[in-house]
mmCIF file of C-alpha atoms and ligand atoms in Angstrom:
data_model
loop_
_atom_site.group_PDB
_atom_site.id
_atom_site.type_symbol
_atom_site.label_atom_id
_atom_site.label_comp_id
_atom_site.label_asym_id
_atom_site.label_seq_id
_atom_site.Cartn_x
_atom_site.Cartn_y
_atom_site.Cartn_z
ATOM 1 C CA MET A 199 31.520 162.826 107.352
ATOM 2 C CA LEU A 200 31.248 166.720 107.769
ATOM 3 C CA ARG A 201 32.595 168.705 104.555
ATOM 4 C CA PHE A 202 31.185 171.958 103.397
ATOM 5 C CA ILE A 203 31.387 173.980 99.967
ATOM 6 C CA SER A 204 31.162 177.646 99.764
ATOM 7 C CA LEU A 205 28.779 178.714 96.356
ATOM 8 C CA GLY A 206 29.766 182.078 96.652
ATOM 9 C CA SER A 207 31.484 184.664 99.039
ATOM 10 C CA GLY A 208 31.018 188.171 98.928
ATOM 11 C CA SER A 209 29.007 191.490 99.436
ATOM 12 C CA ARG A 210 26.961 190.369 96.475
ATOM 13 C CA GLY A 211 26.154 187.232 98.005
ATOM 14 C CA ASN A 212 26.785 184.404 100.342
ATOM 15 C CA ALA A 213 25.961 180.963 100.338
ATOM 16 C CA THR A 214 27.665 177.842 102.237
ATOM 17 C CA LEU A 215 26.413 174.115 102.099
ATOM 18 C CA ILE A 216 27.250 171.979 104.935
ATOM 19 C CA GLU A 217 27.038 168.038 105.109
ATOM 20 C CA ALA A 218 27.316 166.085 108.283
ATOM 21 C CA ASP A 219 26.500 162.559 107.462
ATOM 22 C CA ASP A 220 22.938 162.508 105.352
ATOM 23 C CA THR A 221 21.945 166.055 106.806
ATOM 24 C CA ARG A 222 22.700 168.903 104.342
ATOM 25 C CA VAL A 223 22.387 172.535 105.637
ATOM 26 C CA LEU A 224 22.349 175.541 103.419
ATOM 27 C CA LEU A 225 23.989 178.538 105.432
ATOM 28 C CA ASP A 226 22.365 181.978 103.992
ATOM 29 C CA CYS A 227 21.008 182.078 100.585
ATOM 30 C CA GLY A 228 22.610 185.625 99.612
ATOM 31 C CA TYR A 229 21.712 184.827 95.984
ATOM 32 C CA SER A 230 18.326 184.558 94.053
ATOM 33 C CA ALA A 231 16.606 180.966 94.549
ATOM 34 C CA ARG A 232 17.355 180.112 91.017
ATOM 35 C CA GLU A 233 20.590 181.785 90.689
ATOM 36 C CA LEU A 234 21.192 179.504 94.117
ATOM 37 C CA THR A 235 19.659 176.082 92.515
ATOM 38 C CA GLU A 236 21.997 176.607 89.525
ATOM 39 C CA ARG A 237 25.157 177.110 91.929
ATOM 40 C CA LEU A 238 23.811 173.686 93.591
ATOM 41 C CA ALA A 239 23.281 171.879 90.147
ATOM 42 C CA ARG A 240 26.699 173.386 89.358
ATOM 43 C CA VAL A 241 28.469 170.951 92.159
ATOM 44 C CA GLY A 242 25.822 168.237 91.521
ATOM 45 C CA VAL A 243 23.442 168.449 94.089
ATOM 46 C CA ASP A 244 19.426 168.936 94.197
ATOM 47 C CA ALA A 245 18.342 172.052 95.669
ATOM 48 C CA ALA A 246 15.061 169.967 97.007
ATOM 49 C CA SER A 247 17.550 167.626 98.899
ATOM 50 C CA LEU A 248 18.217 170.634 101.808
ATOM 51 C CA ASP A 249 17.164 170.379 104.839
ATOM 52 C CA ALA A 250 17.507 173.070 106.625
ATOM 53 C CA ILE A 251 17.952 176.894 105.897
ATOM 54 C CA LEU A 252 19.581 178.251 108.465
ATOM 55 C CA VAL A 253 20.529 182.422 108.486
ATOM 56 C CA THR A 254 22.827 184.736 109.841
ATOM 57 C CA HIS A 255 21.391 188.150 109.446
ATOM 58 C CA GLU A 256 18.937 190.207 107.404
ATOM 59 C CA HIS A 257 21.703 191.740 105.089
ATOM 60 C CA GLY A 258 20.646 191.086 101.216
ATOM 61 C CA ASP A 259 23.893 189.503 100.282
ATOM 62 C CA HIS A 260 22.778 186.914 103.241
ATOM 63 C CA ILE A 261 19.005 187.039 102.928
ATOM 64 C CA ARG A 262 18.145 187.187 99.192
ATOM 65 C CA GLY A 263 16.868 184.336 97.857
ATOM 66 C CA VAL A 264 15.826 182.744 101.724
ATOM 67 C CA GLY A 265 11.862 182.827 101.242
ATOM 68 C CA ALA A 266 11.679 181.546 97.703
ATOM 69 C CA LEU A 267 13.974 179.176 98.147
ATOM 70 C CA SER A 268 12.329 177.520 101.011
ATOM 71 C CA ARG A 269 8.612 178.002 99.533
ATOM 72 C CA ARG A 270 9.974 176.380 96.084
ATOM 73 C CA PHE A 271 11.292 173.285 97.797
ATOM 74 C CA ARG A 272 9.370 173.139 101.400
ATOM 75 C CA ILE A 273 12.747 173.709 103.080
ATOM 76 C CA PRO A 274 12.578 174.470 107.177
ATOM 77 C CA VAL A 275 14.376 177.788 107.767
ATOM 78 C CA TRP A 276 16.038 178.675 111.058
ATOM 79 C CA MET A 277 17.243 181.968 112.058
ATOM 80 C CA THR A 278 17.270 183.970 115.436
ATOM 81 C CA ARG A 279 13.940 186.214 116.368
ATOM 82 C CA GLY A 280 15.859 190.022 115.545
ATOM 83 C CA THR A 281 16.633 188.217 112.297
ATOM 84 C CA SER A 282 13.126 187.592 111.409
ATOM 85 C CA LEU A 283 11.537 190.595 112.617
ATOM 86 C CA ALA A 284 14.128 192.488 110.463
ATOM 87 C CA GLY A 285 14.363 190.711 107.621
ATOM 88 C CA ASP A 286 11.642 190.259 104.872
ATOM 89 C CA CYS A 287 11.035 186.645 103.463
ATOM 90 C CA GLY A 288 7.595 186.627 102.916
ATOM 91 C CA GLU A 289 5.932 184.082 104.448
ATOM 92 C CA LEU A 290 7.419 181.077 105.995
ATOM 93 C CA THR A 291 5.592 177.652 106.807
ATOM 94 C CA ASP A 292 8.771 175.712 108.900
ATOM 95 C CA LEU A 293 10.577 178.445 110.480
ATOM 96 C CA THR A 294 12.425 177.764 113.660
ATOM 97 C CA LEU A 295 13.418 180.527 116.227
ATOM 98 C CA PHE A 296 16.109 181.266 118.485
ATOM 99 C CA HIS A 297 18.582 183.770 120.241
ATOM 100 C CA SER A 298 21.629 184.443 119.388
ATOM 101 C CA ASP A 299 22.826 183.374 122.734
ATOM 102 C CA SER A 300 20.387 180.221 122.546
ATOM 103 C CA GLU A 301 21.996 177.106 123.662
ATOM 104 C CA PRO A 302 23.652 174.475 121.175
ATOM 105 C CA PHE A 303 20.729 172.603 119.134
ATOM 106 C CA ALA A 304 20.656 170.102 116.534
ATOM 107 C CA ILE A 305 19.494 170.103 113.100
ATOM 108 C CA GLY A 306 19.576 166.099 112.041
ATOM 109 C CA ALA A 307 23.089 165.186 112.373
ATOM 110 C CA LEU A 308 24.654 168.306 112.835
ATOM 111 C CA ASN A 309 25.074 170.156 116.061
ATOM 112 C CA VAL A 310 24.645 174.239 115.658
ATOM 113 C CA HIS A 311 26.305 176.758 118.276
ATOM 114 C CA PRO A 312 25.021 180.015 118.037
ATOM 115 C CA VAL A 313 27.382 182.961 118.700
ATOM 116 C CA ALA A 314 26.524 186.774 119.136
ATOM 117 C CA VAL A 315 28.682 188.965 116.975
ATOM 118 C CA PRO A 316 29.218 192.803 116.589
ATOM 119 C CA HIS A 317 27.633 193.842 113.309
ATOM 120 C CA ASP A 318 24.620 196.109 112.281
ATOM 121 C CA ALA A 319 21.824 194.305 112.130
ATOM 122 C CA ARG A 320 18.936 193.647 114.490
ATOM 123 C CA GLU A 321 20.182 189.863 116.164
ATOM 124 C CA PRO A 322 23.511 188.791 114.053
ATOM 125 C CA CYS A 323 24.477 185.498 114.501
ATOM 126 C CA GLN A 324 27.332 183.073 113.347
ATOM 127 C CA TYR A 325 28.391 179.568 114.101
ATOM 128 C CA VAL A 326 30.193 176.989 115.054
ATOM 129 C CA PHE A 327 29.363 173.611 113.909
ATOM 130 C CA SER A 328 30.002 169.978 114.849
ATOM 131 C CA SER A 329 29.594 166.643 114.329
ATOM 132 C CA LYS A 330 30.745 163.694 115.648
ATOM 133 C CA GLY A 331 33.646 165.164 117.644
ATOM 134 C CA LEU A 332 34.998 167.633 114.372
ATOM 135 C CA ARG A 333 34.360 171.351 114.198
ATOM 136 C CA LEU A 334 33.724 173.860 111.930
ATOM 137 C CA GLY A 335 33.705 177.705 112.450
ATOM 138 C CA ILE A 336 31.838 180.159 110.865
ATOM 139 C CA LEU A 337 32.531 183.944 110.978
ATOM 140 C CA THR A 338 31.904 186.711 108.695
ATOM 141 C CA ASP A 339 30.018 190.001 109.054
ATOM 142 C CA THR A 340 31.731 190.611 112.398
ATOM 143 C CA GLY A 341 33.080 194.228 113.262
ATOM 144 C CA CYS A 342 35.264 193.079 115.837
ATOM 145 C CA ILE A 343 36.645 189.864 117.460
ATOM 146 C CA THR A 344 35.195 190.043 121.068
ATOM 147 C CA PRO A 345 36.327 187.633 124.184
ATOM 148 C CA HIS A 346 33.003 185.724 123.497
ATOM 149 C CA ILE A 347 33.885 184.928 119.695
ATOM 150 C CA ALA A 348 38.046 184.482 120.744
ATOM 151 C CA HIS A 349 36.516 182.117 123.279
ATOM 152 C CA ALA A 350 33.878 180.154 121.110
ATOM 153 C CA TYR A 351 36.175 179.648 117.866
ATOM 154 C CA GLN A 352 38.493 177.476 119.679
ATOM 155 C CA ARG A 353 39.574 174.011 118.969
ATOM 156 C CA LEU A 354 38.599 173.915 115.590
ATOM 157 C CA ASP A 355 38.793 171.566 112.689
ATOM 158 C CA ALA A 356 38.041 173.823 110.068
ATOM 159 C CA LEU A 357 37.278 177.861 109.983
ATOM 160 C CA LEU A 358 35.639 179.976 107.190
ATOM 161 C CA LEU A 359 36.825 183.560 108.546
ATOM 162 C CA GLU A 360 36.190 187.165 106.930
ATOM 163 C CA CYS A 361 38.668 189.045 105.547
ATOM 164 C CA ASN A 362 36.760 191.954 104.608
ATOM 165 C CA HIS A 363 39.258 194.570 103.727
ATOM 166 C CA ASP A 364 42.452 195.908 104.136
ATOM 167 C CA LEU A 365 42.988 199.191 106.062
ATOM 168 C CA ARG A 366 44.773 201.211 104.024
ATOM 169 C CA MET A 367 42.903 199.784 100.874
ATOM 170 C CA LEU A 368 39.767 200.859 102.283
ATOM 171 C CA ALA A 369 40.699 204.180 103.402
ATOM 172 C CA GLU A 370 42.156 205.061 100.006
ATOM 173 C CA GLY A 371 39.453 203.228 98.128
ATOM 174 C CA PRO A 372 36.098 204.698 96.492
ATOM 175 C CA TYR A 373 33.684 204.314 99.561
ATOM 176 C CA PRO A 374 32.229 207.668 100.557
ATOM 177 C CA PRO A 375 33.386 208.451 104.445
ATOM 178 C CA SER A 376 30.440 207.484 105.832
ATOM 179 C CA LEU A 377 30.326 203.939 104.284
ATOM 180 C CA GLN A 378 34.224 203.410 105.189
ATOM 181 C CA ARG A 379 33.185 204.296 108.730
ATOM 182 C CA ARG A 380 30.534 201.821 108.504
ATOM 183 C CA VAL A 381 32.536 198.977 107.052
ATOM 184 C CA GLY A 382 35.732 199.944 108.987
ATOM 185 C CA GLY A 383 33.765 200.272 112.597
ATOM 186 C CA ASP A 384 33.142 198.165 115.495
ATOM 187 C CA HIS A 385 29.882 196.836 114.212
ATOM 188 C CA GLY A 386 31.112 196.808 109.956
ATOM 189 C CA HIS A 387 33.576 193.784 108.797
ATOM 190 C CA LEU A 388 36.350 192.144 110.029
ATOM 191 C CA ASN A 389 39.941 193.538 108.118
ATOM 192 C CA ASN A 390 42.680 191.159 107.328
ATOM 193 C CA ARG A 391 44.583 192.187 110.733
ATOM 194 C CA GLN A 392 41.368 191.717 112.837
ATOM 195 C CA ALA A 393 41.173 188.146 111.136
ATOM 196 C CA ALA A 394 44.746 187.383 111.596
ATOM 197 C CA ALA A 395 44.630 188.685 115.617
ATOM 198 C CA LEU A 396 41.873 185.995 116.131
ATOM 199 C CA LEU A 397 44.057 183.183 114.288
ATOM 200 C CA GLU A 398 47.291 184.175 116.361
ATOM 201 C CA GLN A 399 44.669 183.667 119.612
ATOM 202 C CA MET A 400 43.631 180.197 118.506
ATOM 203 C CA ASP A 401 45.113 176.746 118.773
ATOM 204 C CA ARG A 402 45.880 175.722 115.436
ATOM 205 C CA ASP A 403 47.362 172.587 115.793
ATOM 206 C CA ARG A 404 43.529 170.749 114.431
ATOM 207 C CA LEU A 405 42.895 173.224 111.498
ATOM 208 C CA GLN A 406 43.170 171.075 108.413
ATOM 209 C CA HIS A 407 41.276 174.051 106.099
ATOM 210 C CA LEU A 408 41.538 177.856 106.424
ATOM 211 C CA VAL A 409 39.088 179.309 104.386
ATOM 212 C CA VAL A 410 38.882 182.966 103.361
ATOM 213 C CA GLY A 411 35.772 184.737 102.528
ATOM 214 C CA HIS A 412 33.764 188.052 102.080
ATOM 215 C CA ILE A 413 36.796 189.856 100.478
ATOM 216 C CA SER A 414 36.037 192.935 99.231
ATOM 217 C CA GLU A 415 36.284 193.283 95.222
ATOM 218 C CA LYS A 416 37.272 197.281 96.081
ATOM 219 C CA ASN A 417 39.043 197.236 99.133
ATOM 220 C CA ASN A 418 41.125 194.222 99.628
ATOM 221 C CA HIS A 419 43.582 191.544 97.447
ATOM 222 C CA HIS A 420 43.855 188.180 97.809
ATOM 223 C CA SER A 421 47.451 188.659 98.332
ATOM 224 C CA ILE A 422 47.597 191.104 100.736
ATOM 225 C CA ALA A 423 44.947 189.064 102.762
ATOM 226 C CA SER A 424 46.609 185.375 102.436
ATOM 227 C CA ASP A 425 50.300 187.521 103.452
ATOM 228 C CA THR A 426 48.784 188.807 106.656
ATOM 229 C CA LEU A 427 47.385 185.177 107.578
ATOM 230 C CA LEU A 428 50.582 183.651 106.547
ATOM 231 C CA GLY A 429 52.320 186.214 108.975
ATOM 232 C CA VAL A 430 50.967 184.766 111.957
ATOM 233 C CA ASP A 431 51.544 180.891 110.690
ATOM 234 C CA ALA A 432 53.624 180.625 107.795
ATOM 235 C CA ASP A 433 52.562 176.557 108.125
ATOM 236 C CA LEU A 434 49.042 177.298 107.467
ATOM 237 C CA GLU A 435 50.188 177.924 103.788
ATOM 238 C CA ASN A 436 48.923 174.212 101.904
ATOM 239 C CA ARG A 437 45.579 174.711 104.261
ATOM 240 C CA LEU A 438 44.325 178.139 102.716
ATOM 241 C CA THR A 439 41.843 179.310 100.511
ATOM 242 C CA LEU A 440 40.631 182.575 99.902
ATOM 243 C CA LEU A 441 37.035 182.245 98.329
ATOM 244 C CA ARG A 442 35.430 183.904 94.989
ATOM 245 C CA GLN A 443 32.289 185.869 94.583
ATOM 246 C CA ASP A 444 31.674 184.363 91.519
ATOM 247 C CA ARG A 445 31.861 180.736 91.457
ATOM 248 C CA ALA A 446 31.489 177.795 94.249
ATOM 249 C CA SER A 447 34.806 176.537 95.787
ATOM 250 C CA GLU A 448 35.964 173.177 95.882
ATOM 251 C CA TRP A 449 34.603 170.566 98.900
ATOM 252 C CA PHE A 450 36.280 170.726 102.016
ATOM 253 C CA GLU A 451 36.311 167.581 103.843
ATOM 254 C CA VAL A 452 37.051 167.627 107.532
ATOM 255 C CA THR A 453 38.094 164.439 108.784
ATOM 256 C CA ALA A 454 39.025 162.645 112.300
ATOM 257 C CA GLU A 455 43.057 161.997 112.801
ATOM 258 C CA ALA A 456 42.267 158.278 112.598
ATOM 259 C CA GLU A 457 40.818 158.634 109.384
ATOM 260 C CA ILE A 458 44.134 160.692 108.222
ATOM 261 C CA GLU A 459 46.071 157.944 109.332
ATOM 262 C CA ALA A 460 44.278 155.330 107.955
HETATM 263 ZN ZN1 LIG B 124 27.290 190.497 104.199
HETATM 264 ZN ZN1 LIG B 125 25.895 191.881 107.309
#
């Protein structure tokens, strides 16, 4: 069994829960420990049941509650060395460090394949997860699609992909020029067209869920993001979900083909 749920996604906080059999891993905790505990409770999950917190990078919208949540419920934390040097989590008693180019490793029943990405953080890292042959890719906070990323995000059964901004809305939007350059630069965030270009390069036959996240509330519209992605492949329409900042998504179940036919 492999399934995942977004507890919220966007520049004010990100957290995704991934379950493989009896293993529960929280990817990022960009909310306070209290807020995250409440969001988990609303979807029927006890924060004390988490097996690990895995972190992508040290920006506040990903790391805000990691230290407090880990200490309150004695949850082990996993992150890159660079993220631990740059991030402020306070004292962590059970911390496992790795590099963004590490070989895949296991957290319980979940296999974790770190993928180094260009982003304005110390050692940012995104992940392809796998369990019993099923593969889930999560890719946000990435300035551009490198060949390394395009190679890693293949043969996926589910993908959570950043569509941060629309280029024109960013240029005409409220951000000052320096922030526009940061967000739109090669170490910033993926725009709708960059996300669509990755999708175009992917083999999409196996893809059961295309989940769109880290959508800017000021520099993007859900309709522009979905239209841009569906422009690549209109058949994805009934597999497409756009995430919200203010609430959790539904659960996304990733199943083997045999189970679908059964
Ligand atoms: Zn972020
Ligand atoms: Zn970031």
